[in-house]
Amino acid sequence: MTPRTKWDLVRFVSTFSVLLASWLLFAGPPDAYSIAAGTLSAAVLAALTYRFFLDDHEAGARHLIPNPLLLLLYLPYILFRIYAASFILVYDMIAGRMNPRIVHFRTRLRSDLARVVLCSSVTLTPGTIAVLIDEDHLLVHWFNAESGHSGRARREIAESMERFLGRIWS
Amino acid sequence: MMRRVLVFLAVAGLAAALLPLALGTGVPEAPGALATAYLEDAPGDFGAANVVTAIVVSYRGFDTLGEVAVLFAATAGVGALLTRKRLGIGDAEPADKPAATEILVTATGLLTGLLVMFGVYIFLHGHLTPGGGFQGGVVIATALLLGLLARPESKLSHGILSAVESLSGAAYVGMGLAGAFLAWGFLDPRVLPLGRIGSLVSAGSIPVIYSLIGLKVGAELSGILDALKGDRE
């Protein structure tokens, strides 16, 4: 078996397991038919999509497999951030304070997945929208920009999320 | 002045005419005779835990076949109109489209399989839980939309799409005819054993029909999305 086929097999099997796990999560208490249907569709879909699911050049498993406990903790954390930011944004709007601006900073996260989650978190937080990410450069629209300075913007917008995500996908 | 009075009188008259309708609205206390019959007979007749699906696929199966046909006509129309020739693009290569951002590309890679899996779950469990072929098909088309957005230069294989679409459509009509010959009427699901209510293999041919509808709707909507990109030959 060449390294090529081996790597393809690894990608196929991991895609298959994730899909099957999601099926079991959807379908509830499994019976024999349900498992058979899930296995069959997971196999077909894994064969069709494993090339996109795991990138050909993906280097480390630690970039993909999250720390499950911290991931669970991240959900209430980001919910809190969303609520806190909504109140601040509402207050800013009532007070008439706005200073929309596009700011730019670099993230220290290495994993693609963590970067995507960071962008989604920034977008979900009211007041900031992640417009673009190019390698580690982030372009963020900030509703009430306190500063155009990139270090300051990173501290205000992303640093605490980044630190959290960096531990989830180290 | 006269005109205003006339307009006012016309509006007031319309309001008076519609008043009884407005007063008579409200939620009926009990389901009507037909609804009661459906609710009481569906579990025994077809063994479907989800009565809505029993109505959509069996009692009113003809209606659903018609809806699938309408969707097919819409897809064919969109596909025939949105070609390069008709849009006036000709053979010229379109200008380079900007590449999608990495957020979209990474998320699409991870989500495509999961979304299609979720669509398959929805249409396979149409007779048990809310949802069914149309909903599942739309979820599957969403996965393809993500793929088209992440890789604008990619082309869907029309051969595979039309094969899935026509085969599942033909199989749907075939299941209907099987109902006519083997059971009591066209689209009767009792050609297959009814099984135990609530298990995945139950309700006769309802899950088969809904899966076929799901595949067909998914392929058709993906075809529409692909045509909307505007670079079809």
mmCIF file of C-alpha atoms in Angstrom:
data_model
loop_
_atom_site.group_PDB
_atom_site.id
_atom_site.type_symbol
_atom_site.label_atom_id
_atom_site.label_comp_id
_atom_site.label_asym_id
_atom_site.label_seq_id
_atom_site.Cartn_x
_atom_site.Cartn_y
_atom_site.Cartn_z
ATOM 1 C CA MET A 1 0.000 0.000 0.000
ATOM 2 C CA THR A 2 1.518 3.301 -1.079
ATOM 3 C CA PRO A 3 1.432 6.270 1.313
ATOM 4 C CA ARG A 4 -1.004 7.894 -1.133
ATOM 5 C CA THR A 5 -3.664 5.152 -0.824
ATOM 6 C CA LYS A 6 -3.056 4.946 2.899
ATOM 7 C CA TRP A 7 -3.721 8.663 3.329
ATOM 8 C CA ASP A 8 -6.856 8.405 1.150
ATOM 9 C CA LEU A 9 -8.043 5.529 3.289
ATOM 10 C CA VAL A 10 -7.468 7.499 6.490
ATOM 11 C CA ARG A 11 -9.424 10.421 5.070
ATOM 12 C CA PHE A 12 -12.255 8.156 3.925
ATOM 13 C CA VAL A 13 -12.509 6.367 7.257
ATOM 14 C CA SER A 14 -12.508 9.557 9.313
ATOM 15 C CA THR A 15 -15.150 11.165 7.073
ATOM 16 C CA PHE A 16 -17.210 7.993 7.323
ATOM 17 C CA SER A 17 -17.014 7.906 11.110
ATOM 18 C CA VAL A 18 -18.013 11.557 11.503
ATOM 19 C CA LEU A 19 -20.973 11.091 9.137
ATOM 20 C CA LEU A 20 -22.101 7.908 10.873
ATOM 21 C CA ALA A 21 -21.813 9.580 14.270
ATOM 22 C CA SER A 22 -23.949 12.470 13.058
ATOM 23 C CA TRP A 23 -26.534 9.994 11.708
ATOM 24 C CA LEU A 24 -26.732 8.243 15.081
ATOM 25 C CA LEU A 25 -27.142 11.653 16.698
ATOM 26 C CA PHE A 26 -30.026 12.544 14.340
ATOM 27 C CA ALA A 27 -31.806 9.201 14.333
ATOM 28 C CA GLY A 28 -32.012 8.627 18.070
ATOM 29 C CA PRO A 29 -32.174 5.151 19.590
ATOM 30 C CA PRO A 30 -30.866 2.962 16.796
ATOM 31 C CA ASP A 31 -32.413 -0.252 15.528
ATOM 32 C CA ALA A 32 -30.875 -2.615 12.970
ATOM 33 C CA TYR A 33 -32.518 -0.959 9.929
ATOM 34 C CA SER A 34 -31.542 2.518 11.070
ATOM 35 C CA ILE A 35 -27.902 1.480 11.502
ATOM 36 C CA ALA A 36 -27.909 -0.207 8.103
ATOM 37 C CA ALA A 37 -29.387 2.849 6.378
ATOM 38 C CA GLY A 38 -26.960 5.153 8.194
ATOM 39 C CA THR A 39 -23.935 3.024 7.369
ATOM 40 C CA LEU A 40 -24.908 2.808 3.702
ATOM 41 C CA SER A 41 -25.500 6.545 3.248
ATOM 42 C CA ALA A 42 -22.422 7.446 5.285
ATOM 43 C CA ALA A 43 -20.304 5.168 3.079
ATOM 44 C CA VAL A 44 -21.668 6.623 -0.172
ATOM 45 C CA LEU A 45 -21.330 10.214 1.052
ATOM 46 C CA ALA A 46 -17.861 9.637 2.508
ATOM 47 C CA ALA A 47 -16.718 8.258 -0.852
ATOM 48 C CA LEU A 48 -18.094 11.373 -2.565
ATOM 49 C CA THR A 49 -16.883 14.030 -0.117
ATOM 50 C CA TYR A 50 -13.765 12.806 1.724
ATOM 51 C CA ARG A 51 -11.569 14.878 -0.610
ATOM 52 C CA PHE A 52 -13.182 18.093 0.643
ATOM 53 C CA PHE A 53 -13.713 16.993 4.228
ATOM 54 C CA LEU A 54 -10.025 16.525 4.930
ATOM 55 C CA ASP A 55 -7.731 18.682 2.883
ATOM 56 C CA ASP A 56 -5.040 16.877 0.951
ATOM 57 C CA HIS A 57 -2.326 18.883 2.673
ATOM 58 C CA GLU A 58 -3.794 18.803 6.166
ATOM 59 C CA ALA A 59 -0.825 18.277 8.384
ATOM 60 C CA GLY A 60 -1.768 17.515 11.950
ATOM 61 C CA ALA A 61 -4.657 15.803 13.641
ATOM 62 C CA ARG A 62 -4.368 18.336 16.457
ATOM 63 C CA HIS A 63 -5.479 21.001 13.973
ATOM 64 C CA LEU A 64 -8.739 19.162 13.387
ATOM 65 C CA ILE A 65 -9.682 17.197 16.471
ATOM 66 C CA PRO A 66 -10.865 19.581 19.160
ATOM 67 C CA ASN A 67 -10.421 19.255 22.887
ATOM 68 C CA PRO A 68 -14.021 18.155 23.602
ATOM 69 C CA LEU A 69 -14.286 19.578 27.126
ATOM 70 C CA LEU A 70 -13.018 23.012 26.115
ATOM 71 C CA LEU A 71 -15.245 22.937 23.038
ATOM 72 C CA LEU A 72 -18.260 22.399 25.292
ATOM 73 C CA LEU A 73 -17.107 25.285 27.484
ATOM 74 C CA TYR A 74 -16.659 27.499 24.431
ATOM 75 C CA LEU A 75 -20.408 27.424 23.663
ATOM 76 C CA PRO A 76 -21.594 29.160 26.864
ATOM 77 C CA TYR A 77 -18.592 31.479 26.603
ATOM 78 C CA ILE A 78 -19.470 32.626 23.075
ATOM 79 C CA LEU A 79 -23.163 32.899 24.030
ATOM 80 C CA PHE A 80 -22.155 35.216 26.867
ATOM 81 C CA ARG A 81 -19.988 37.263 24.512
ATOM 82 C CA ILE A 82 -22.899 37.564 22.053
ATOM 83 C CA TYR A 83 -25.303 38.764 24.754
ATOM 84 C CA ALA A 84 -22.823 41.175 26.316
ATOM 85 C CA ALA A 85 -21.990 42.655 22.915
ATOM 86 C CA SER A 86 -25.691 43.033 22.008
ATOM 87 C CA PHE A 87 -26.347 45.160 25.093
ATOM 88 C CA ILE A 88 -23.288 47.288 24.443
ATOM 89 C CA LEU A 89 -24.324 47.724 20.795
ATOM 90 C CA VAL A 90 -27.881 48.721 21.724
ATOM 91 C CA TYR A 91 -26.504 51.228 24.223
ATOM 92 C CA ASP A 92 -24.124 52.646 21.613
ATOM 93 C CA MET A 93 -26.941 53.048 19.132
ATOM 94 C CA ILE A 94 -29.253 54.792 21.617
ATOM 95 C CA ALA A 95 -26.426 57.071 22.669
ATOM 96 C CA GLY A 96 -25.745 57.777 18.994
ATOM 97 C CA ARG A 97 -22.146 56.627 19.154
ATOM 98 C CA MET A 98 -20.994 55.042 15.954
ATOM 99 C CA ASN A 99 -17.754 55.005 14.134
ATOM 100 C CA PRO A 100 -17.876 52.239 11.507
ATOM 101 C CA ARG A 101 -14.513 51.257 10.239
ATOM 102 C CA ILE A 102 -12.697 48.342 8.628
ATOM 103 C CA VAL A 103 -9.815 47.175 10.769
ATOM 104 C CA HIS A 104 -7.123 44.685 9.962
ATOM 105 C CA PHE A 105 -5.119 42.410 12.199
ATOM 106 C CA ARG A 106 -3.361 39.083 12.168
ATOM 107 C CA THR A 107 -4.416 36.039 14.086
ATOM 108 C CA ARG A 108 -2.013 33.711 15.826
ATOM 109 C CA LEU A 109 -4.175 30.651 15.282
ATOM 110 C CA ARG A 110 -2.572 28.027 13.079
ATOM 111 C CA SER A 111 -5.410 25.639 12.364
ATOM 112 C CA ASP A 112 -7.766 26.457 9.452
ATOM 113 C CA LEU A 113 -10.725 25.179 11.403
ATOM 114 C CA ALA A 114 -9.934 27.362 14.419
ATOM 115 C CA ARG A 115 -9.590 30.368 12.114
ATOM 116 C CA VAL A 116 -13.002 29.675 10.605
ATOM 117 C CA VAL A 117 -14.551 29.353 14.060
ATOM 118 C CA LEU A 118 -12.856 32.599 15.079
ATOM 119 C CA CYS A 119 -14.332 34.379 12.038
ATOM 120 C CA SER A 120 -17.784 32.965 12.733
ATOM 121 C CA SER A 121 -17.538 34.019 16.375
ATOM 122 C CA VAL A 122 -16.474 37.539 15.396
ATOM 123 C CA THR A 123 -19.413 37.712 12.964
ATOM 124 C CA LEU A 124 -21.881 36.306 15.496
ATOM 125 C CA THR A 125 -20.847 38.912 18.034
ATOM 126 C CA PRO A 126 -22.967 42.001 17.323
ATOM 127 C CA GLY A 127 -20.929 44.995 16.281
ATOM 128 C CA THR A 128 -18.209 43.171 14.404
ATOM 129 C CA ILE A 129 -18.284 41.278 11.112
ATOM 130 C CA ALA A 130 -15.401 39.252 9.742
ATOM 131 C CA VAL A 131 -15.256 40.256 6.082
ATOM 132 C CA LEU A 132 -12.302 38.323 4.815
ATOM 133 C CA ILE A 133 -9.540 36.044 5.938
ATOM 134 C CA ASP A 134 -6.424 35.530 3.883
ATOM 135 C CA GLU A 135 -3.954 33.152 5.500
ATOM 136 C CA ASP A 136 -3.653 34.804 8.945
ATOM 137 C CA HIS A 137 -4.815 38.286 7.920
ATOM 138 C CA LEU A 138 -8.287 39.182 9.124
ATOM 139 C CA LEU A 139 -10.399 42.031 7.781
ATOM 140 C CA VAL A 140 -13.116 43.002 10.248
ATOM 141 C CA HIS A 141 -15.877 45.565 9.991
ATOM 142 C CA TRP A 142 -16.225 47.237 13.389
ATOM 143 C CA PHE A 143 -19.390 49.204 14.105
ATOM 144 C CA ASN A 144 -17.996 51.393 16.839
ATOM 145 C CA ALA A 145 -14.280 51.310 16.210
ATOM 146 C CA GLU A 146 -12.320 52.594 19.121
ATOM 147 C CA SER A 147 -9.125 52.640 17.177
ATOM 148 C CA GLY A 148 -7.763 51.834 13.760
ATOM 149 C CA HIS A 149 -4.610 50.448 15.288
ATOM 150 C CA SER A 150 -4.334 46.779 14.457
ATOM 151 C CA GLY A 151 -2.879 45.632 17.756
ATOM 152 C CA ARG A 152 -5.582 47.424 19.709
ATOM 153 C CA ALA A 153 -8.315 46.070 17.407
ATOM 154 C CA ARG A 154 -7.050 42.545 17.898
ATOM 155 C CA ARG A 155 -7.037 42.977 21.665
ATOM 156 C CA GLU A 156 -10.565 44.379 21.724
ATOM 157 C CA ILE A 157 -12.183 42.057 19.210
ATOM 158 C CA ALA A 158 -10.449 38.746 19.095
ATOM 159 C CA GLU A 159 -7.775 38.145 21.676
ATOM 160 C CA SER A 160 -9.775 36.318 24.347
ATOM 161 C CA MET A 161 -11.634 34.177 21.779
ATOM 162 C CA GLU A 162 -8.325 33.473 20.095
ATOM 163 C CA ARG A 163 -6.721 32.289 23.293
ATOM 164 C CA PHE A 164 -9.688 29.996 23.955
ATOM 165 C CA LEU A 165 -9.702 28.592 20.400
ATOM 166 C CA GLY A 166 -5.968 28.143 20.490
ATOM 167 C CA ARG A 167 -6.416 25.725 23.347
ATOM 168 C CA ILE A 168 -9.317 23.882 21.670
ATOM 169 C CA TRP A 169 -7.398 23.249 18.451
ATOM 170 C CA SER A 170 -3.793 23.484 19.498
ATOM 171 C CA MET B 1 -64.975 65.954 -3.440
ATOM 172 C CA MET B 2 -67.565 63.720 -5.077
ATOM 173 C CA ARG B 3 -64.805 61.305 -6.017
ATOM 174 C CA ARG B 4 -63.531 61.088 -2.453
ATOM 175 C CA VAL B 5 -67.012 60.386 -1.148
ATOM 176 C CA LEU B 6 -67.439 57.643 -3.725
ATOM 177 C CA VAL B 7 -64.086 56.097 -2.843
ATOM 178 C CA PHE B 8 -64.945 56.259 0.848
ATOM 179 C CA LEU B 9 -68.340 54.633 0.204
ATOM 180 C CA ALA B 10 -66.719 51.901 -1.880
ATOM 181 C CA VAL B 11 -64.178 51.120 0.843
ATOM 182 C CA ALA B 12 -66.864 51.177 3.538
ATOM 183 C CA GLY B 13 -69.071 48.886 1.434
ATOM 184 C CA LEU B 14 -66.222 46.440 0.902
ATOM 185 C CA ALA B 15 -65.492 46.447 4.616
ATOM 186 C CA ALA B 16 -69.170 45.809 5.430
ATOM 187 C CA ALA B 17 -69.263 42.969 2.894
ATOM 188 C CA LEU B 18 -66.178 41.332 4.425
ATOM 189 C CA LEU B 19 -67.251 41.864 8.032
ATOM 190 C CA PRO B 20 -69.095 38.543 8.457
ATOM 191 C CA LEU B 21 -65.982 36.770 7.135
ATOM 192 C CA ALA B 22 -63.792 38.520 9.686
ATOM 193 C CA LEU B 23 -66.177 37.795 12.543
ATOM 194 C CA GLY B 24 -66.473 34.147 11.568
ATOM 195 C CA THR B 25 -62.743 33.405 11.690
ATOM 196 C CA GLY B 26 -61.098 31.566 14.517
ATOM 197 C CA VAL B 27 -59.720 28.170 15.242
ATOM 198 C CA PRO B 28 -62.413 25.496 14.983
ATOM 199 C CA GLU B 29 -62.981 23.603 18.204
ATOM 200 C CA ALA B 30 -62.732 20.169 16.614
ATOM 201 C CA PRO B 31 -61.309 18.966 13.288
ATOM 202 C CA GLY B 32 -63.833 18.613 10.461
ATOM 203 C CA ALA B 33 -65.187 15.311 9.199
ATOM 204 C CA LEU B 34 -62.438 14.736 6.597
ATOM 205 C CA ALA B 35 -59.637 15.691 9.004
ATOM 206 C CA THR B 36 -61.087 13.392 11.661
ATOM 207 C CA ALA B 37 -61.179 10.540 9.174
ATOM 208 C CA TYR B 38 -57.535 11.138 8.224
ATOM 209 C CA LEU B 39 -56.430 11.343 11.852
ATOM 210 C CA GLU B 40 -58.260 8.194 12.873
ATOM 211 C CA ASP B 41 -57.590 6.034 9.824
ATOM 212 C CA ALA B 42 -54.013 6.972 8.873
ATOM 213 C CA PRO B 43 -52.172 4.887 11.496
ATOM 214 C CA GLY B 44 -54.274 1.811 10.774
ATOM 215 C CA ASP B 45 -54.367 2.276 7.002
ATOM 216 C CA PHE B 46 -50.715 2.946 6.326
ATOM 217 C CA GLY B 47 -48.821 2.511 9.592
ATOM 218 C CA ALA B 48 -47.262 5.968 9.310
ATOM 219 C CA ALA B 49 -46.369 7.655 12.592
ATOM 220 C CA ASN B 50 -46.461 11.053 10.860
ATOM 221 C CA VAL B 51 -50.057 11.571 9.697
ATOM 222 C CA VAL B 52 -49.097 14.557 7.545
ATOM 223 C CA THR B 53 -46.849 12.337 5.453
ATOM 224 C CA ALA B 54 -49.583 9.721 5.113
ATOM 225 C CA ILE B 55 -51.836 12.473 3.745
ATOM 226 C CA VAL B 56 -49.234 14.028 1.456
ATOM 227 C CA VAL B 57 -47.858 10.821 -0.029
ATOM 228 C CA SER B 58 -50.922 8.555 0.028
ATOM 229 C CA TYR B 59 -54.352 10.117 0.463
ATOM 230 C CA ARG B 60 -53.313 13.062 -1.662
ATOM 231 C CA GLY B 61 -50.489 11.344 -3.524
ATOM 232 C CA PHE B 62 -51.778 12.561 -6.875
ATOM 233 C CA ASP B 63 -51.424 16.142 -5.698
ATOM 234 C CA THR B 64 -47.806 15.503 -4.688
ATOM 235 C CA LEU B 65 -47.057 13.893 -8.049
ATOM 236 C CA GLY B 66 -48.428 17.077 -9.611
ATOM 237 C CA GLU B 67 -46.188 19.237 -7.417
ATOM 238 C CA VAL B 68 -43.153 17.225 -8.435
ATOM 239 C CA ALA B 69 -44.180 17.717 -12.064
ATOM 240 C CA VAL B 70 -44.512 21.491 -11.521
ATOM 241 C CA LEU B 71 -41.018 21.603 -10.042
ATOM 242 C CA PHE B 72 -39.728 19.618 -12.999
ATOM 243 C CA ALA B 73 -41.322 22.072 -15.436
ATOM 244 C CA ALA B 74 -39.797 25.018 -13.536
ATOM 245 C CA THR B 75 -36.345 23.418 -13.634
ATOM 246 C CA ALA B 76 -36.638 22.680 -17.329
ATOM 247 C CA GLY B 77 -37.734 26.255 -17.995
ATOM 248 C CA VAL B 78 -34.897 27.819 -15.995
ATOM 249 C CA GLY B 79 -32.378 25.483 -17.605
ATOM 250 C CA ALA B 80 -33.598 26.321 -21.099
ATOM 251 C CA LEU B 81 -33.630 30.095 -20.533
ATOM 252 C CA LEU B 82 -30.402 30.633 -18.612
ATOM 253 C CA THR B 83 -27.898 29.446 -21.169
ATOM 254 C CA ARG B 84 -24.850 31.368 -22.353
ATOM 255 C CA LYS B 85 -26.394 31.876 -25.762
ATOM 256 C CA ARG B 86 -29.624 33.326 -24.414
ATOM 257 C CA LEU B 87 -27.831 35.490 -21.876
ATOM 258 C CA GLY B 88 -25.712 36.936 -24.685
ATOM 259 C CA ILE B 89 -22.408 35.803 -23.200
ATOM 260 C CA GLY B 90 -21.545 33.666 -26.216
ATOM 261 C CA ASP B 91 -18.307 31.753 -26.188
ATOM 262 C CA ALA B 92 -16.302 34.479 -24.467
ATOM 263 C CA GLU B 93 -14.687 33.275 -21.288
ATOM 264 C CA PRO B 94 -16.143 35.178 -18.353
ATOM 265 C CA ALA B 95 -13.765 37.460 -16.494
ATOM 266 C CA ASP B 96 -11.913 35.847 -13.614
ATOM 267 C CA LYS B 97 -14.275 35.454 -10.710
ATOM 268 C CA PRO B 98 -12.764 36.406 -7.365
ATOM 269 C CA ALA B 99 -11.824 33.379 -5.321
ATOM 270 C CA ALA B 100 -14.049 32.626 -2.347
ATOM 271 C CA THR B 101 -12.724 33.496 1.094
ATOM 272 C CA GLU B 102 -11.048 30.805 3.161
ATOM 273 C CA ILE B 103 -13.858 30.977 5.708
ATOM 274 C CA LEU B 104 -16.288 29.725 3.091
ATOM 275 C CA VAL B 105 -13.928 27.181 1.543
ATOM 276 C CA THR B 106 -12.927 25.576 4.860
ATOM 277 C CA ALA B 107 -16.448 25.548 6.253
ATOM 278 C CA THR B 108 -17.857 24.142 3.003
ATOM 279 C CA GLY B 109 -15.417 21.260 3.010
ATOM 280 C CA LEU B 110 -16.470 20.266 6.497
ATOM 281 C CA LEU B 111 -20.191 20.906 6.097
ATOM 282 C CA THR B 112 -21.017 19.474 2.657
ATOM 283 C CA GLY B 113 -21.087 15.853 3.761
ATOM 284 C CA LEU B 114 -22.895 16.623 7.015
ATOM 285 C CA LEU B 115 -25.564 18.663 5.217
ATOM 286 C CA VAL B 116 -26.262 15.957 2.652
ATOM 287 C CA MET B 117 -26.359 13.431 5.493
ATOM 288 C CA PHE B 118 -28.924 15.584 7.277
ATOM 289 C CA GLY B 119 -30.983 15.815 4.066
ATOM 290 C CA VAL B 120 -30.887 12.030 3.702
ATOM 291 C CA TYR B 121 -31.976 11.684 7.341
ATOM 292 C CA ILE B 122 -34.910 14.056 6.760
ATOM 293 C CA PHE B 123 -36.280 12.244 3.729
ATOM 294 C CA LEU B 124 -35.656 8.750 5.090
ATOM 295 C CA HIS B 125 -37.563 9.640 8.280
ATOM 296 C CA GLY B 126 -40.398 11.460 6.516
ATOM 297 C CA HIS B 127 -42.956 8.923 7.735
ATOM 298 C CA LEU B 128 -41.746 9.187 11.357
ATOM 299 C CA THR B 129 -40.783 12.793 12.055
ATOM 300 C CA PRO B 130 -41.694 16.183 10.588
ATOM 301 C CA GLY B 131 -40.102 16.673 7.192
ATOM 302 C CA GLY B 132 -39.904 14.574 4.080
ATOM 303 C CA GLY B 133 -38.765 14.475 0.495
ATOM 304 C CA PHE B 134 -39.181 18.142 -0.350
ATOM 305 C CA GLN B 135 -37.483 19.398 2.803
ATOM 306 C CA GLY B 136 -34.666 16.858 2.543
ATOM 307 C CA GLY B 137 -34.154 17.738 -1.119
ATOM 308 C CA VAL B 138 -33.860 21.425 -0.266
ATOM 309 C CA VAL B 139 -31.253 20.679 2.423
ATOM 310 C CA ILE B 140 -29.245 18.649 -0.113
ATOM 311 C CA ALA B 141 -29.438 21.501 -2.622
ATOM 312 C CA THR B 142 -28.110 23.828 0.114
ATOM 313 C CA ALA B 143 -24.989 21.686 0.332
ATOM 314 C CA LEU B 144 -24.491 22.029 -3.427
ATOM 315 C CA LEU B 145 -25.076 25.788 -3.205
ATOM 316 C CA LEU B 146 -22.287 26.031 -0.618
ATOM 317 C CA GLY B 147 -20.045 24.051 -2.948
ATOM 318 C CA LEU B 148 -20.834 26.328 -5.898
ATOM 319 C CA LEU B 149 -20.130 29.435 -3.801
ATOM 320 C CA ALA B 150 -16.861 28.055 -2.466
ATOM 321 C CA ARG B 151 -15.629 26.952 -5.892
ATOM 322 C CA PRO B 152 -17.221 29.280 -8.459
ATOM 323 C CA GLU B 153 -15.270 27.697 -11.297
ATOM 324 C CA SER B 154 -16.572 24.198 -10.626
ATOM 325 C CA LYS B 155 -19.214 22.694 -12.836
ATOM 326 C CA LEU B 156 -21.882 20.259 -11.770
ATOM 327 C CA SER B 157 -22.109 17.130 -13.850
ATOM 328 C CA HIS B 158 -25.379 17.539 -15.734
ATOM 329 C CA GLY B 159 -25.295 13.904 -16.779
ATOM 330 C CA ILE B 160 -25.405 12.682 -13.174
ATOM 331 C CA LEU B 161 -28.014 15.275 -12.180
ATOM 332 C CA SER B 162 -30.407 14.399 -14.970
ATOM 333 C CA ALA B 163 -29.809 10.680 -14.432
ATOM 334 C CA VAL B 164 -30.717 10.976 -10.725
ATOM 335 C CA GLU B 165 -33.677 13.166 -11.560
ATOM 336 C CA SER B 166 -35.195 11.060 -14.313
ATOM 337 C CA LEU B 167 -34.520 7.718 -12.644
ATOM 338 C CA SER B 168 -36.092 8.795 -9.354
ATOM 339 C CA GLY B 169 -39.033 10.366 -11.190
ATOM 340 C CA ALA B 170 -39.610 7.207 -13.191
ATOM 341 C CA ALA B 171 -39.280 5.072 -10.058
ATOM 342 C CA TYR B 172 -41.836 7.290 -8.298
ATOM 343 C CA VAL B 173 -44.382 6.708 -11.067
ATOM 344 C CA GLY B 174 -43.375 3.026 -11.026
ATOM 345 C CA MET B 175 -44.164 2.799 -7.303
ATOM 346 C CA GLY B 176 -47.506 4.460 -8.031
ATOM 347 C CA LEU B 177 -48.307 1.932 -10.746
ATOM 348 C CA ALA B 178 -47.236 -0.904 -8.444
ATOM 349 C CA GLY B 179 -49.836 0.384 -5.992
ATOM 350 C CA ALA B 180 -52.454 0.297 -8.752
ATOM 351 C CA PHE B 181 -51.684 -3.290 -9.747
ATOM 352 C CA LEU B 182 -50.672 -4.907 -6.435
ATOM 353 C CA ALA B 183 -52.781 -2.952 -3.946
ATOM 354 C CA TRP B 184 -55.939 -0.876 -4.047
ATOM 355 C CA GLY B 185 -55.046 2.050 -6.237
ATOM 356 C CA PHE B 186 -52.476 4.339 -7.827
ATOM 357 C CA LEU B 187 -49.811 5.366 -5.268
ATOM 358 C CA ASP B 188 -51.254 3.032 -2.605
ATOM 359 C CA PRO B 189 -48.291 2.385 -0.277
ATOM 360 C CA ARG B 190 -49.535 -1.050 0.796
ATOM 361 C CA VAL B 191 -47.433 -2.857 -1.821
ATOM 362 C CA LEU B 192 -44.800 -3.371 0.894
ATOM 363 C CA PRO B 193 -45.509 -4.683 4.403
ATOM 364 C CA LEU B 194 -46.672 -1.961 6.785
ATOM 365 C CA GLY B 195 -44.404 -2.993 9.636
ATOM 366 C CA ARG B 196 -44.550 -1.673 13.170
ATOM 367 C CA ILE B 197 -45.509 1.982 13.579
ATOM 368 C CA GLY B 198 -42.519 4.129 14.449
ATOM 369 C CA SER B 199 -39.762 1.923 13.056
ATOM 370 C CA LEU B 200 -37.682 3.016 10.079
ATOM 371 C CA VAL B 201 -38.986 0.220 7.869
ATOM 372 C CA SER B 202 -42.717 0.775 8.178
ATOM 373 C CA ALA B 203 -45.612 2.472 6.391
ATOM 374 C CA GLY B 204 -45.286 0.360 3.223
ATOM 375 C CA SER B 205 -43.770 2.196 0.294
ATOM 376 C CA ILE B 206 -44.102 5.686 1.830
ATOM 377 C CA PRO B 207 -40.401 5.950 2.792
ATOM 378 C CA VAL B 208 -39.374 4.657 -0.630
ATOM 379 C CA ILE B 209 -41.555 7.216 -2.399
ATOM 380 C CA TYR B 210 -40.386 10.047 -0.153
ATOM 381 C CA SER B 211 -36.737 9.106 -0.658
ATOM 382 C CA LEU B 212 -37.269 9.170 -4.418
ATOM 383 C CA ILE B 213 -38.942 12.580 -4.111
ATOM 384 C CA GLY B 214 -36.030 13.770 -1.955
ATOM 385 C CA LEU B 215 -33.439 12.710 -4.536
ATOM 386 C CA LYS B 216 -35.471 14.229 -7.353
ATOM 387 C CA VAL B 217 -36.062 17.550 -5.597
ATOM 388 C CA GLY B 218 -32.406 17.727 -4.540
ATOM 389 C CA ALA B 219 -31.193 17.118 -8.102
ATOM 390 C CA GLU B 220 -33.699 19.579 -9.581
ATOM 391 C CA LEU B 221 -32.921 22.435 -7.182
ATOM 392 C CA SER B 222 -29.191 21.853 -7.648
ATOM 393 C CA GLY B 223 -29.787 22.107 -11.391
ATOM 394 C CA ILE B 224 -31.601 25.441 -10.909
ATOM 395 C CA LEU B 225 -28.754 26.785 -8.745
ATOM 396 C CA ASP B 226 -26.226 25.703 -11.345
ATOM 397 C CA ALA B 227 -28.236 27.356 -14.127
ATOM 398 C CA LEU B 228 -28.441 30.587 -12.114
ATOM 399 C CA LYS B 229 -24.642 30.819 -12.263
ATOM 400 C CA GLY B 230 -25.256 31.712 -15.892
ATOM 401 C CA ASP B 231 -22.437 29.818 -17.560
ATOM 402 C CA ARG B 232 -24.329 26.892 -19.002
ATOM 403 C CA GLU B 233 -23.657 25.947 -22.603
#
